Structures are given as structure tokens and as C-alpha cells.
């Protein structure tokens, strides 16, 4: 991560601009899309989500970076904010052949976002928007490991491996390569989320239904309920 003051200023300005777009005249269609993905208005507001309506090109210098200009595609802007600083900005693409793909704004933290260390149930999920949806649905019944991408190499991250090893039970929403690598790195068999959090048409139901069933059977709350 290039966590310079210049990057923070540019990231905060971009996020503020895209939040105005989401809640302005151009935003209702995206608000409806977020609703179908499972986010209420208040949840979208609390998560500081934004909307980038058009491709943007910015010089790298304005972001405290070097090299080629930044190309910021249209899509839903998802921040990871910690201690008042933006750690990561990701853009969830909503249209065209790349729908559902994730674009990380250069300079963002590429490490995992881990929400806790003591819950016996852990869910691994790829993508910050999917991670937010899972976090809201889990409602404290599991700790999360949120990866920026469905990257099989994430299994090599020490923080990811250690958190998965510490868990009593773990559910992974990701591609087969990620699941295999995590199992190889941790030496254990993991539960696999066979349904995506968001389908190709942008609806967030099937994966969350699977998550809730798994949590009912495996989370601390669920286990207490059947004892």
C-alpha cells in the first residue's frame, strides 16, 4: 500500500465525489441495484459506498504514485476505512463483459481485512463488496477474512493461513484454486461456498442463504441453540 498523505487526499476526494454521485440525480438505478444485492439504504450509507458513473483517467502524481495514469472504471466504489484512513478502494464493475470483476485502485492495501480473532467460525470471502454483504448477514456469528480478489495466492498470506488454522470451522466463498491452496496451506478440509454471493445479474440471495444455513449449524450462536 502506498499510504502517503497525497494518496489519502486523492482517495478521500474520489470517494466523496462518488458518494455524491450515488445519492444524486444519477444514482437511483445504482441504489436499486444495491437493494437487489441485499443492501438497504442505511447499510449503503453506513458503508460509505459510492458510484463512479464514467471512466476516469487521473495522473499518477496526483495520487502520490509514479508511472502510467490511473484509469478508474465505472462501478460501485467500496472503501475499507480503518482509524479514519482509507486502506483500500475497490470498484465493483456492474456492466459489460467484465460485470462482477473487481478493480483495485492503485496504491490500495492488497492484504486481507480480518474482522476478529476469537470467533470459532470463520468465513473467507473474496471482494470487499461481497465481504460487506457477508459481514452484515453474519451479524457477529463469524469472523471474516476478506480478500481483495479471489486470488489463489492469498493462501500464502501468513495472516490468512493463521486465522483459518485457528478456526474450529471455516467456510470459503472463492474459486476452486483458492480453496485447494487454503486447504494445502492449513492442512485441513474446508467447507466451500458453492453459491456466489452475487449472481451474474447482480442479485445477492443464494450465497447468503447458504451462509445462513452454515452459520446456523456451525457458529457459536447456532451451536448454543442446539445444545
Short mmCIF file of C-alpha atoms in Angstrom, two decimals:
data_model
loop_
_atom_site.label_atom_id
_atom_site.label_comp_id
_atom_site.label_asym_id
_atom_site.label_seq_id
_atom_site.Cartn_x
_atom_site.Cartn_y
_atom_site.Cartn_z
CA UNK A 1 0.00 0.00 0.00
CA UNK A 2 1.17 3.50 -0.84
CA UNK A 3 -0.27 5.14 2.25
CA UNK A 4 1.06 8.62 1.62
CA UNK A 5 -0.69 11.83 2.57
CA UNK A 6 -1.13 12.59 -1.12
CA UNK A 7 -2.77 9.22 -1.76
CA UNK A 8 -5.10 9.70 1.21
CA UNK A 9 -6.17 13.12 -0.03
CA UNK A 10 -6.85 11.84 -3.54
CA UNK A 11 -8.66 8.73 -2.26
CA UNK A 12 -10.88 10.74 0.08
CA UNK A 13 -11.70 13.24 -2.67
CA UNK A 14 -12.58 10.44 -5.10
CA UNK A 15 -14.74 8.68 -2.51
CA UNK A 16 -16.56 11.90 -1.60
CA UNK A 17 -17.25 12.59 -5.28
CA UNK A 18 -18.58 9.11 -5.96
CA UNK A 19 -20.78 9.17 -2.84
CA UNK A 20 -22.40 12.35 -4.15
CA UNK A 21 -22.99 10.57 -7.46
CA UNK A 22 -24.66 7.61 -5.75
CA UNK A 23 -27.07 9.78 -3.79
CA UNK A 24 -27.54 12.41 -6.50
CA UNK A 25 -29.71 12.54 -9.61
CA UNK A 26 -27.65 9.92 -11.45
CA UNK A 27 -27.72 7.40 -8.61
CA UNK A 28 -31.23 5.87 -8.32
CA UNK A 29 -30.52 2.97 -10.70
CA UNK A 30 -27.45 2.02 -8.69
CA UNK A 31 -29.37 2.39 -5.44
CA UNK A 32 -31.90 -0.12 -6.81
CA UNK A 33 -29.09 -2.44 -7.85
CA UNK A 34 -27.59 -2.30 -4.36
CA UNK A 35 -31.02 -3.10 -2.91
CA UNK A 36 -31.26 -6.21 -5.11
CA UNK A 37 -27.77 -7.15 -3.97
CA UNK A 38 -29.06 -7.12 -0.39
CA UNK A 39 -28.11 -3.65 0.88
CA UNK A 40 -30.63 -1.32 2.48
CA UNK A 41 -30.28 2.43 2.03
CA UNK A 42 -28.92 2.80 5.56
CA UNK A 43 -26.44 -0.03 5.05
CA UNK A 44 -25.15 1.56 1.85
CA UNK A 45 -24.83 4.89 3.62
CA UNK A 46 -23.08 3.41 6.65
CA UNK A 47 -20.63 1.54 4.40
CA UNK A 48 -19.74 4.81 2.61
CA UNK A 49 -20.45 3.22 -0.77
CA UNK A 50 -20.08 5.35 -3.88
CA UNK A 51 -20.82 5.23 -7.60
CA UNK A 52 -18.37 6.10 -10.36
CA UNK A 53 -20.63 6.65 -13.40
CA UNK A 54 -17.98 7.14 -16.07
CA UNK A 55 -14.40 6.01 -16.71
CA UNK A 56 -11.90 8.43 -15.21
CA UNK A 57 -8.25 8.93 -16.00
CA UNK A 58 -6.04 10.68 -13.46
CA UNK A 59 -2.32 11.38 -13.44
CA UNK A 60 -0.47 9.12 -11.05
CA UNK A 61 1.31 12.10 -9.47
CA UNK A 62 -1.98 13.39 -8.05
CA UNK A 63 -2.23 10.13 -6.10
CA UNK A 64 1.36 10.18 -4.94
CA UNK A 65 2.26 7.41 -7.39
CA UNK A 66 4.54 7.08 -10.37
CA UNK A 67 4.11 5.52 -13.77
CA UNK A 68 1.08 5.33 -16.01
CA UNK A 69 -2.09 7.35 -15.33
CA UNK A 70 -4.77 5.78 -13.14
CA UNK A 71 -7.78 4.50 -15.07
CA UNK A 72 -10.78 4.27 -12.74
CA UNK A 73 -13.61 2.29 -14.38
CA UNK A 74 -17.33 2.86 -13.79
CA UNK A 75 -18.82 0.85 -10.95
CA UNK A 76 -19.69 0.68 -7.26
CA UNK A 77 -16.92 2.15 -5.12
CA UNK A 78 -16.22 0.25 -1.89
CA UNK A 79 -13.86 1.69 0.72
CA UNK A 80 -12.04 -0.11 3.50
CA UNK A 81 -11.59 2.52 6.19
CA UNK A 82 -9.59 1.93 9.36
CA UNK A 83 -8.71 4.51 12.00
CA UNK A 84 -10.09 7.32 9.80
CA UNK A 85 -7.75 6.38 6.95
CA UNK A 86 -8.72 4.71 3.70
CA UNK A 87 -6.81 1.44 3.47
CA UNK A 88 -8.31 0.27 0.20
CA UNK A 89 -10.61 1.44 -2.57
CA UNK A 90 -12.12 -1.21 -4.80
CA UNK A 91 -14.54 -0.77 -7.69
CA UNK A 92 -17.13 -3.47 -8.38
CA UNK A 93 -17.83 -3.47 -12.13
CA UNK A 94 -21.52 -3.62 -12.97
CA UNK A 95 -21.77 -3.59 -16.76
CA UNK A 96 -20.48 -5.29 -19.89
CA UNK A 97 -18.30 -8.35 -20.27
CA UNK A 98 -16.43 -7.57 -17.06
CA UNK A 99 -19.53 -7.41 -14.85
CA UNK A 100 -18.74 -8.73 -11.39
CA UNK A 101 -15.00 -8.14 -11.69
CA UNK A 102 -13.12 -6.12 -9.08
CA UNK A 103 -10.73 -3.28 -9.82
CA UNK A 104 -8.41 -2.17 -7.04
CA UNK A 105 -7.40 1.49 -7.13
CA UNK A 106 -3.59 1.55 -7.38
CA UNK A 107 -1.93 2.25 -4.06
CA UNK A 108 -4.58 0.35 -2.11
CA UNK A 109 -3.71 -2.17 0.59
CA UNK A 110 -3.74 -5.62 -1.02
CA UNK A 111 -3.74 -7.51 2.25
CA UNK A 112 -6.71 -9.26 3.91
CA UNK A 113 -9.27 -7.48 6.05
CA UNK A 114 -9.74 -9.66 9.15
CA UNK A 115 -12.63 -8.70 11.41
CA UNK A 116 -11.78 -10.66 14.56
CA UNK A 117 -9.60 -13.28 16.21
CA UNK A 118 -11.75 -15.20 18.69
CA UNK A 119 -14.85 -16.50 16.88
CA UNK A 120 -14.66 -20.26 16.28
CA UNK A 121 -16.43 -19.82 12.93
CA UNK A 122 -14.57 -18.04 10.12
CA UNK A 123 -15.78 -17.12 6.63
CA UNK A 124 -13.29 -16.37 3.86
CA UNK A 125 -14.73 -14.25 1.05
CA UNK A 126 -13.21 -12.55 -1.99
CA UNK A 127 -14.06 -8.93 -2.78
CA UNK A 128 -14.85 -6.05 -0.46
CA UNK A 129 -18.48 -5.66 -1.58
CA UNK A 130 -19.16 -9.37 -1.10
CA UNK A 131 -17.31 -9.17 2.21
CA UNK A 132 -19.56 -6.34 3.34
CA UNK A 133 -22.67 -8.33 2.37
CA UNK A 134 -21.43 -11.38 4.28
CA UNK A 135 -20.46 -9.29 7.30
CA UNK A 136 -23.95 -7.80 7.51
CA UNK A 137 -25.60 -11.20 7.12
CA UNK A 138 -23.31 -12.90 9.63
CA UNK A 139 -24.10 -10.24 12.23
CA UNK A 140 -21.29 -11.27 14.55
CA UNK A 141 -21.85 -15.02 14.22
CA UNK A 142 -18.50 -15.45 12.46
CA UNK A 143 -15.23 -13.62 11.93
CA UNK A 144 -14.40 -12.68 8.35
CA UNK A 145 -11.29 -12.85 6.23
CA UNK A 146 -11.96 -10.53 3.28
CA UNK A 147 -9.57 -10.84 0.35
CA UNK A 148 -9.31 -8.11 -2.29
CA UNK A 149 -9.58 -10.73 -5.07
CA UNK A 150 -10.39 -14.41 -5.48
CA UNK A 151 -6.64 -14.92 -5.71
CA UNK A 152 -5.29 -18.41 -5.13
CA UNK A 153 -2.02 -16.88 -3.92
CA UNK A 154 -3.88 -15.38 -0.94
CA UNK A 155 -3.47 -18.76 0.75
CA UNK A 156 0.21 -17.93 1.12
CA UNK A 157 -0.56 -14.88 3.26
CA UNK A 158 0.51 -15.69 6.83
CA UNK A 159 -2.38 -13.76 8.41
CA UNK A 160 -4.94 -15.61 6.28
CA UNK A 161 -3.38 -19.01 6.93
CA UNK A 162 -3.11 -18.45 10.69
CA UNK A 163 -6.71 -17.21 11.06
CA UNK A 164 -8.07 -20.19 9.13
CA UNK A 165 -5.95 -22.60 11.18
CA UNK A 166 -7.23 -21.06 14.43
CA UNK A 167 -10.88 -21.53 13.47
CA UNK A 168 -12.92 -24.51 14.57
CA UNK A 169 -14.75 -24.40 11.24
CA UNK A 170 -14.28 -22.36 8.09
CA UNK A 171 -16.42 -21.60 5.02
CA UNK A 172 -14.73 -20.31 1.85
CA UNK A 173 -16.50 -18.33 -0.86
CA UNK A 174 -13.98 -18.35 -3.69
CA UNK A 175 -12.77 -20.26 -6.71
CA UNK A 176 -11.58 -23.85 -6.55
CA UNK A 177 -7.91 -22.86 -6.77
CA UNK A 178 -8.21 -20.63 -3.70
CA UNK A 179 -9.95 -23.38 -1.73
CA UNK A 180 -7.36 -26.00 -2.71
CA UNK A 181 -4.46 -23.73 -1.82
CA UNK A 182 -6.00 -22.83 1.53
CA UNK A 183 -6.52 -26.50 2.33
CA UNK A 184 -2.94 -27.28 1.36
CA UNK A 185 -1.57 -24.36 3.39
CA UNK A 186 -3.59 -25.16 6.51
CA UNK A 187 -3.68 -28.95 6.33
CA UNK A 188 -7.42 -29.12 6.85
CA UNK A 189 -10.61 -29.70 4.90
CA UNK A 190 -12.67 -26.52 4.48
CA UNK A 191 -16.34 -26.03 3.72
CA UNK A 192 -16.90 -24.49 0.30
CA UNK A 193 -19.50 -21.88 -0.62
CA UNK A 194 -20.90 -23.39 -3.80
CA UNK A 195 -23.18 -20.43 -4.46
CA UNK A 196 -21.79 -16.97 -5.32
CA UNK A 197 -22.59 -14.05 -3.05
CA UNK A 198 -23.71 -12.09 -6.11
CA UNK A 199 -25.04 -13.81 -9.24
CA UNK A 200 -24.26 -12.58 -12.75
CA UNK A 201 -27.43 -10.49 -12.74
CA UNK A 202 -26.36 -8.79 -9.52
CA UNK A 203 -28.73 -10.49 -7.08
CA UNK A 204 -27.46 -11.45 -3.63
CA UNK A 205 -29.61 -14.29 -2.29
CA UNK A 206 -28.39 -17.83 -2.95
CA UNK A 207 -24.96 -17.41 -1.40
CA UNK A 208 -26.41 -15.69 1.66
CA UNK A 209 -28.97 -18.48 2.11
CA UNK A 210 -26.10 -20.98 2.09
CA UNK A 211 -24.18 -18.80 4.55
CA UNK A 212 -27.11 -18.61 6.96
CA UNK A 213 -27.61 -22.37 6.87
CA UNK A 214 -23.91 -22.92 7.54
CA UNK A 215 -23.87 -20.39 10.37
CA UNK A 216 -26.92 -22.00 11.97
CA UNK A 217 -25.04 -25.28 12.06
CA UNK A 218 -21.54 -24.06 12.86
CA UNK A 219 -21.45 -20.67 14.55
CA UNK A 220 -21.16 -20.18 18.30
CA UNK A 221 -24.77 -18.92 18.39
CA UNK A 222 -26.02 -21.79 16.26
CA UNK A 223 -24.24 -24.42 18.36
CA UNK A 224 -25.60 -22.92 21.57
CA UNK A 225 -29.10 -23.01 20.11
CA UNK A 226 -29.00 -26.78 19.53
CA UNK A 227 -27.32 -27.74 22.81
#
